[in-house]
């Protein structure tokens, strides 16, 4: 492949959509600002900008070429300033294929190429190529000469594979906790409706709602919450539909998505840690989420910048799951080294201090609503106790297991060679109580990942420090 190849012409549309998305806030702000007397000028300026964006998108597509030559992927782009990027095949860590709705219409894929130093974004991204071309590129860049029609067909019956069932997928959506995010978004949109609805109609609607009976308002609120809950389920099912994870030699392959189909490749050597998340909703039901921290992955790679290995499974299934796919991380200790009982008061104090300040403010300004901070105070006490109870650690050989909680309980499994820094912190009160805070860091995403366990037994932190520094 000596001559430069261009992307599929559909890349023009993707470039245009990308620019519009980046400028969406400015467009909305301009519409709100000039929607009255200057609306004609807003439309005129917008039309000119749209024409310029179309020209820019076409020129960007025409000037973007790629080719494989001399064991390198060579990409050239830039309209006025020509840029060239050479990516050695030996540096490539993963090649991911993504197909959104528009991609599927034209039988296209987006090819994302990542190296160990990709950081916040991919090393190279081919926004639109034919599916066969994307698979051929993946074969050549991975130095595989056998044809590849589809990840699932290539790997079937060769290596261990797990696929999420519809029942589990529905349960993942039901317990995802996304209803809170959707409710906040709904409240924000509702608060901004006044900008776009005639004042008389808006005021009449608000007066009508206020005039309704209390039971009707409660019933309407329940219906709205149920609808938001269903939206959360739909979002999870669209994101993780057909989720499949398969191990092939030294890599994990993940395929997921209903509307946007993603195929992720994770080399095992890039996995820095494996985590198990137990949310407040799922933990009583015995379900967890398994994820991995991957070095060099782009920030949009996975959930909260981590790569989800399986969206939801029973807690007692995790060890078998890891034994099949990541046996080095499989064995779980029966018990952890817990925090000393004298640390409990610090956890309760940290959890309840903000609520105490809110309690004082409500008591002074809104005494009839004093029950609200009381309810929050009880909840904060419970959360503080859970944080104390769930914190702990275990060391086995060169493997460290940490457990802690912010809101969800997190269990991290990390090998010694993956830890980049270890820090012991201790303020005067902790020193008097012979307590200390441990913080360690690994390479993952942008800026790394940091894990902190507060108010540990001081001698335990010193033992872990010796373990990290190879001191006997």
PDB file of C-alpha atoms in Angstrom, residues 263-429:
ATOM      1  CA  UNK A 263     -15.027  -3.339  19.257  1.00  0.00           C
ATOM      2  CA  UNK A 264     -12.262  -2.728  21.811  1.00  0.00           C
ATOM      3  CA  UNK A 265      -8.911  -4.480  22.013  1.00  0.00           C
ATOM      4  CA  UNK A 266      -7.058  -4.558  25.351  1.00  0.00           C
ATOM      5  CA  UNK A 267      -3.539  -6.050  25.468  1.00  0.00           C
ATOM      6  CA  UNK A 268      -3.092  -7.807  28.811  1.00  0.00           C
ATOM      7  CA  UNK A 269       0.284  -6.147  29.388  1.00  0.00           C
ATOM      8  CA  UNK A 270      -1.450  -2.731  29.502  1.00  0.00           C
ATOM      9  CA  UNK A 271      -3.795  -3.677  32.353  1.00  0.00           C
ATOM     10  CA  UNK A 272      -2.584  -1.837  35.460  1.00  0.00           C
ATOM     11  CA  UNK A 273      -5.299  -2.921  37.897  1.00  0.00           C
ATOM     12  CA  UNK A 274      -8.613  -4.760  38.047  1.00  0.00           C
ATOM     13  CA  UNK A 275     -11.491  -3.313  40.048  1.00  0.00           C
ATOM     14  CA  UNK A 276     -14.804  -4.547  41.408  1.00  0.00           C
ATOM     15  CA  UNK A 277     -17.499  -1.922  42.002  1.00  0.00           C
ATOM     16  CA  UNK A 278     -20.495  -2.483  44.288  1.00  0.00           C
ATOM     17  CA  UNK A 279     -23.018   0.366  44.260  1.00  0.00           C
ATOM     18  CA  UNK A 280     -25.421   1.042  47.125  1.00  0.00           C
ATOM     19  CA  UNK A 281     -28.266  -0.330  44.991  1.00  0.00           C
ATOM     20  CA  UNK A 282     -26.519  -3.430  43.663  1.00  0.00           C
ATOM     21  CA  UNK A 283     -24.596  -4.495  46.760  1.00  0.00           C
ATOM     22  CA  UNK A 284     -27.653  -5.708  48.730  1.00  0.00           C
ATOM     23  CA  UNK A 285     -28.712  -7.688  45.639  1.00  0.00           C
ATOM     24  CA  UNK A 286     -25.272  -9.301  45.381  1.00  0.00           C
ATOM     25  CA  UNK A 287     -24.314  -7.780  42.002  1.00  0.00           C
ATOM     26  CA  UNK A 288     -21.082  -6.044  40.979  1.00  0.00           C
ATOM     27  CA  UNK A 289     -19.383  -4.406  37.984  1.00  0.00           C
ATOM     28  CA  UNK A 290     -15.915  -5.589  36.951  1.00  0.00           C
ATOM     29  CA  UNK A 291     -13.593  -3.072  35.274  1.00  0.00           C
ATOM     30  CA  UNK A 292      -9.932  -2.558  34.436  1.00  0.00           C
ATOM     31  CA  UNK A 293      -7.549   0.379  34.512  1.00  0.00           C
ATOM     32  CA  UNK A 294      -5.607   0.385  31.252  1.00  0.00           C
ATOM     33  CA  UNK A 295      -2.390   2.303  30.573  1.00  0.00           C
ATOM     34  CA  UNK A 296      -2.342   4.531  27.532  1.00  0.00           C
ATOM     35  CA  UNK A 297      -6.066   4.237  26.803  1.00  0.00           C
ATOM     36  CA  UNK A 298      -7.914   7.279  25.503  1.00  0.00           C
ATOM     37  CA  UNK A 299     -10.160   9.149  27.898  1.00  0.00           C
ATOM     38  CA  UNK A 300     -13.325   8.123  26.095  1.00  0.00           C
ATOM     39  CA  UNK A 301     -12.399   4.467  26.242  1.00  0.00           C
ATOM     40  CA  UNK A 302     -14.803   3.374  28.892  1.00  0.00           C
ATOM     41  CA  UNK A 303     -16.945   4.103  31.893  1.00  0.00           C
ATOM     42  CA  UNK A 304     -15.588   7.043  33.895  1.00  0.00           C
ATOM     43  CA  UNK A 305     -12.268   6.636  32.053  1.00  0.00           C
ATOM     44  CA  UNK A 306     -12.047   2.940  33.055  1.00  0.00           C
ATOM     45  CA  UNK A 307     -12.727  -0.022  30.797  1.00  0.00           C
ATOM     46  CA  UNK A 308     -15.735  -2.087  31.845  1.00  0.00           C
ATOM     47  CA  UNK A 309     -14.917  -5.800  31.612  1.00  0.00           C
ATOM     48  CA  UNK A 310     -18.472  -6.851  32.471  1.00  0.00           C
ATOM     49  CA  UNK A 311     -21.370  -4.510  33.301  1.00  0.00           C
ATOM     50  CA  UNK A 312     -23.066  -6.680  35.932  1.00  0.00           C
ATOM     51  CA  UNK A 313     -22.600 -10.116  37.454  1.00  0.00           C
ATOM     52  CA  UNK A 314     -23.113 -11.906  40.753  1.00  0.00           C
ATOM     53  CA  UNK A 315     -20.381 -11.287  43.306  1.00  0.00           C
ATOM     54  CA  UNK A 316     -19.774 -15.023  43.648  1.00  0.00           C
ATOM     55  CA  UNK A 317     -19.217 -15.284  39.869  1.00  0.00           C
ATOM     56  CA  UNK A 318     -16.306 -12.826  39.805  1.00  0.00           C
ATOM     57  CA  UNK A 319     -13.593 -15.312  40.764  1.00  0.00           C
ATOM     58  CA  UNK A 320     -14.580 -17.778  38.013  1.00  0.00           C
ATOM     59  CA  UNK A 321     -14.846 -14.895  35.514  1.00  0.00           C
ATOM     60  CA  UNK A 322     -11.347 -13.660  36.357  1.00  0.00           C
ATOM     61  CA  UNK A 323      -9.981 -17.205  36.459  1.00  0.00           C
ATOM     62  CA  UNK A 324     -11.053 -17.643  32.823  1.00  0.00           C
ATOM     63  CA  UNK A 325      -9.934 -14.264  31.490  1.00  0.00           C
ATOM     64  CA  UNK A 326      -7.350 -12.855  33.930  1.00  0.00           C
ATOM     65  CA  UNK A 327      -6.185 -15.703  36.175  1.00  0.00           C
ATOM     66  CA  UNK A 328      -3.487 -13.584  37.856  1.00  0.00           C
ATOM     67  CA  UNK A 329      -6.252 -11.435  39.394  1.00  0.00           C
ATOM     68  CA  UNK A 330      -8.641 -14.251  40.274  1.00  0.00           C
ATOM     69  CA  UNK A 331      -7.944 -15.438  43.816  1.00  0.00           C
ATOM     70  CA  UNK A 332      -9.819 -13.374  46.400  1.00  0.00           C
ATOM     71  CA  UNK A 333      -8.827 -13.372  50.099  1.00  0.00           C
ATOM     72  CA  UNK A 334     -11.410 -14.608  52.600  1.00  0.00           C
ATOM     73  CA  UNK A 335     -10.785 -11.659  54.932  1.00  0.00           C
ATOM     74  CA  UNK A 336      -9.099  -8.268  54.722  1.00  0.00           C
ATOM     75  CA  UNK A 337      -6.997  -6.470  57.291  1.00  0.00           C
ATOM     76  CA  UNK A 338      -9.598  -4.020  58.644  1.00  0.00           C
ATOM     77  CA  UNK A 339      -9.220  -0.526  60.040  1.00  0.00           C
ATOM     78  CA  UNK A 340      -8.798  -0.122  63.814  1.00  0.00           C
ATOM     79  CA  UNK A 341     -11.970   0.713  65.733  1.00  0.00           C
ATOM     80  CA  UNK A 342     -10.553   4.065  66.843  1.00  0.00           C
ATOM     81  CA  UNK A 343     -10.714   5.209  63.186  1.00  0.00           C
ATOM     82  CA  UNK A 344     -14.520   5.048  63.169  1.00  0.00           C
ATOM     83  CA  UNK A 345     -14.980   8.468  64.776  1.00  0.00           C
ATOM     84  CA  UNK A 346     -12.957  10.142  62.013  1.00  0.00           C
ATOM     85  CA  UNK A 347     -15.055   8.518  59.286  1.00  0.00           C
ATOM     86  CA  UNK A 348     -18.290   9.579  60.984  1.00  0.00           C
ATOM     87  CA  UNK A 349     -17.001  13.129  61.514  1.00  0.00           C
ATOM     88  CA  UNK A 350     -15.925  13.570  57.870  1.00  0.00           C
ATOM     89  CA  UNK A 351     -19.252  12.249  56.580  1.00  0.00           C
ATOM     90  CA  UNK A 352     -21.478  14.371  58.845  1.00  0.00           C
ATOM     91  CA  UNK A 353     -19.576  17.690  59.033  1.00  0.00           C
ATOM     92  CA  UNK A 354     -21.134  19.221  55.843  1.00  0.00           C
ATOM     93  CA  UNK A 355     -24.611  18.114  56.982  1.00  0.00           C
ATOM     94  CA  UNK A 356     -24.026  19.698  60.398  1.00  0.00           C
ATOM     95  CA  UNK A 357     -23.328  23.049  58.723  1.00  0.00           C
ATOM     96  CA  UNK A 358     -26.473  22.649  56.615  1.00  0.00           C
ATOM     97  CA  UNK A 359     -28.420  21.775  59.790  1.00  0.00           C
ATOM     98  CA  UNK A 360     -27.332  25.035  61.449  1.00  0.00           C
ATOM     99  CA  UNK A 361     -28.259  27.104  58.366  1.00  0.00           C
ATOM    100  CA  UNK A 362     -31.729  25.520  58.033  1.00  0.00           C
ATOM    101  CA  UNK A 363     -32.364  25.848  61.770  1.00  0.00           C
ATOM    102  CA  UNK A 364     -31.648  29.603  61.568  1.00  0.00           C
ATOM    103  CA  UNK A 365     -33.369  30.485  58.268  1.00  0.00           C
ATOM    104  CA  UNK A 366     -36.019  27.764  57.695  1.00  0.00           C
ATOM    105  CA  UNK A 367     -36.964  26.118  61.018  1.00  0.00           C
ATOM    106  CA  UNK A 368     -40.091  24.343  59.629  1.00  0.00           C
ATOM    107  CA  UNK A 369     -37.837  22.312  57.288  1.00  0.00           C
ATOM    108  CA  UNK A 370     -35.422  21.159  59.969  1.00  0.00           C
ATOM    109  CA  UNK A 371     -36.437  17.536  59.286  1.00  0.00           C
ATOM    110  CA  UNK A 372     -34.610  17.620  55.918  1.00  0.00           C
ATOM    111  CA  UNK A 373     -31.049  17.966  57.328  1.00  0.00           C
ATOM    112  CA  UNK A 374     -31.963  15.445  60.039  1.00  0.00           C
ATOM    113  CA  UNK A 375     -32.742  12.847  57.363  1.00  0.00           C
ATOM    114  CA  UNK A 376     -29.507  13.723  55.535  1.00  0.00           C
ATOM    115  CA  UNK A 377     -27.575  13.508  58.806  1.00  0.00           C
ATOM    116  CA  UNK A 378     -28.813   9.971  59.455  1.00  0.00           C
ATOM    117  CA  UNK A 379     -27.905   8.996  55.886  1.00  0.00           C
ATOM    118  CA  UNK A 380     -24.428  10.535  56.276  1.00  0.00           C
ATOM    119  CA  UNK A 381     -23.861   8.612  59.518  1.00  0.00           C
ATOM    120  CA  UNK A 382     -24.758   5.383  57.744  1.00  0.00           C
ATOM    121  CA  UNK A 383     -22.480   6.181  54.799  1.00  0.00           C
ATOM    122  CA  UNK A 384     -19.607   7.065  57.151  1.00  0.00           C
ATOM    123  CA  UNK A 385     -20.020   3.739  58.947  1.00  0.00           C
ATOM    124  CA  UNK A 386     -20.026   1.863  55.619  1.00  0.00           C
ATOM    125  CA  UNK A 387     -16.844   3.650  54.567  1.00  0.00           C
ATOM    126  CA  UNK A 388     -15.165   2.556  57.793  1.00  0.00           C
ATOM    127  CA  UNK A 389     -16.446  -1.017  57.602  1.00  0.00           C
ATOM    128  CA  UNK A 390     -15.547  -1.592  53.952  1.00  0.00           C
ATOM    129  CA  UNK A 391     -11.988  -0.198  54.084  1.00  0.00           C
ATOM    130  CA  UNK A 392      -9.118  -2.658  54.307  1.00  0.00           C
ATOM    131  CA  UNK A 393      -6.237  -4.341  52.491  1.00  0.00           C
ATOM    132  CA  UNK A 394      -4.556  -7.676  51.839  1.00  0.00           C
ATOM    133  CA  UNK A 395      -1.078  -8.526  50.558  1.00  0.00           C
ATOM    134  CA  UNK A 396      -0.226 -11.849  48.959  1.00  0.00           C
ATOM    135  CA  UNK A 397       3.225 -12.064  47.437  1.00  0.00           C
ATOM    136  CA  UNK A 398       3.502  -9.201  44.944  1.00  0.00           C
ATOM    137  CA  UNK A 399      -0.226  -8.575  44.768  1.00  0.00           C
ATOM    138  CA  UNK A 400      -2.064  -5.923  46.785  1.00  0.00           C
ATOM    139  CA  UNK A 401      -5.825  -5.794  47.263  1.00  0.00           C
ATOM    140  CA  UNK A 402      -7.363  -2.527  48.473  1.00  0.00           C
ATOM    141  CA  UNK A 403     -10.953  -1.963  49.531  1.00  0.00           C
ATOM    142  CA  UNK A 404     -12.529   1.454  50.135  1.00  0.00           C
ATOM    143  CA  UNK A 405     -15.762   3.344  49.573  1.00  0.00           C
ATOM    144  CA  UNK A 406     -16.784   6.832  48.481  1.00  0.00           C
ATOM    145  CA  UNK A 407     -20.412   6.084  47.638  1.00  0.00           C
ATOM    146  CA  UNK A 408     -19.890   2.750  45.878  1.00  0.00           C
ATOM    147  CA  UNK A 409     -17.601   0.131  47.390  1.00  0.00           C
ATOM    148  CA  UNK A 410     -14.438  -0.355  45.329  1.00  0.00           C
ATOM    149  CA  UNK A 411     -12.071  -3.312  45.482  1.00  0.00           C
ATOM    150  CA  UNK A 412      -8.823  -2.831  43.546  1.00  0.00           C
ATOM    151  CA  UNK A 413      -6.361  -5.625  42.710  1.00  0.00           C
ATOM    152  CA  UNK A 414      -2.914  -4.255  41.847  1.00  0.00           C
ATOM    153  CA  UNK A 415       0.452  -5.898  41.312  1.00  0.00           C
ATOM    154  CA  UNK A 416       3.606  -4.423  42.809  1.00  0.00           C
ATOM    155  CA  UNK A 417       5.226  -3.660  39.445  1.00  0.00           C
ATOM    156  CA  UNK A 418       2.203  -1.538  38.441  1.00  0.00           C
ATOM    157  CA  UNK A 419       2.434   0.834  41.417  1.00  0.00           C
ATOM    158  CA  UNK A 420       4.212   4.042  40.425  1.00  0.00           C
ATOM    159  CA  UNK A 421       4.209   5.869  43.773  1.00  0.00           C
ATOM    160  CA  UNK A 422       3.452   5.178  47.422  1.00  0.00           C
ATOM    161  CA  UNK A 423       2.751   7.928  49.949  1.00  0.00           C
ATOM    162  CA  UNK A 424       2.159   7.974  53.683  1.00  0.00           C
ATOM    163  CA  UNK A 425       0.267  10.944  55.128  1.00  0.00           C
ATOM    164  CA  UNK A 426      -0.202  11.743  58.793  1.00  0.00           C
ATOM    165  CA  UNK A 427      -1.529  14.852  60.533  1.00  0.00           C
ATOM    166  CA  UNK A 428      -1.052  15.573  64.230  1.00  0.00           C
ATOM    167  CA  UNK A 429      -4.336  14.035  65.388  1.00  0.00           C
TER     168      UNK A 429
END
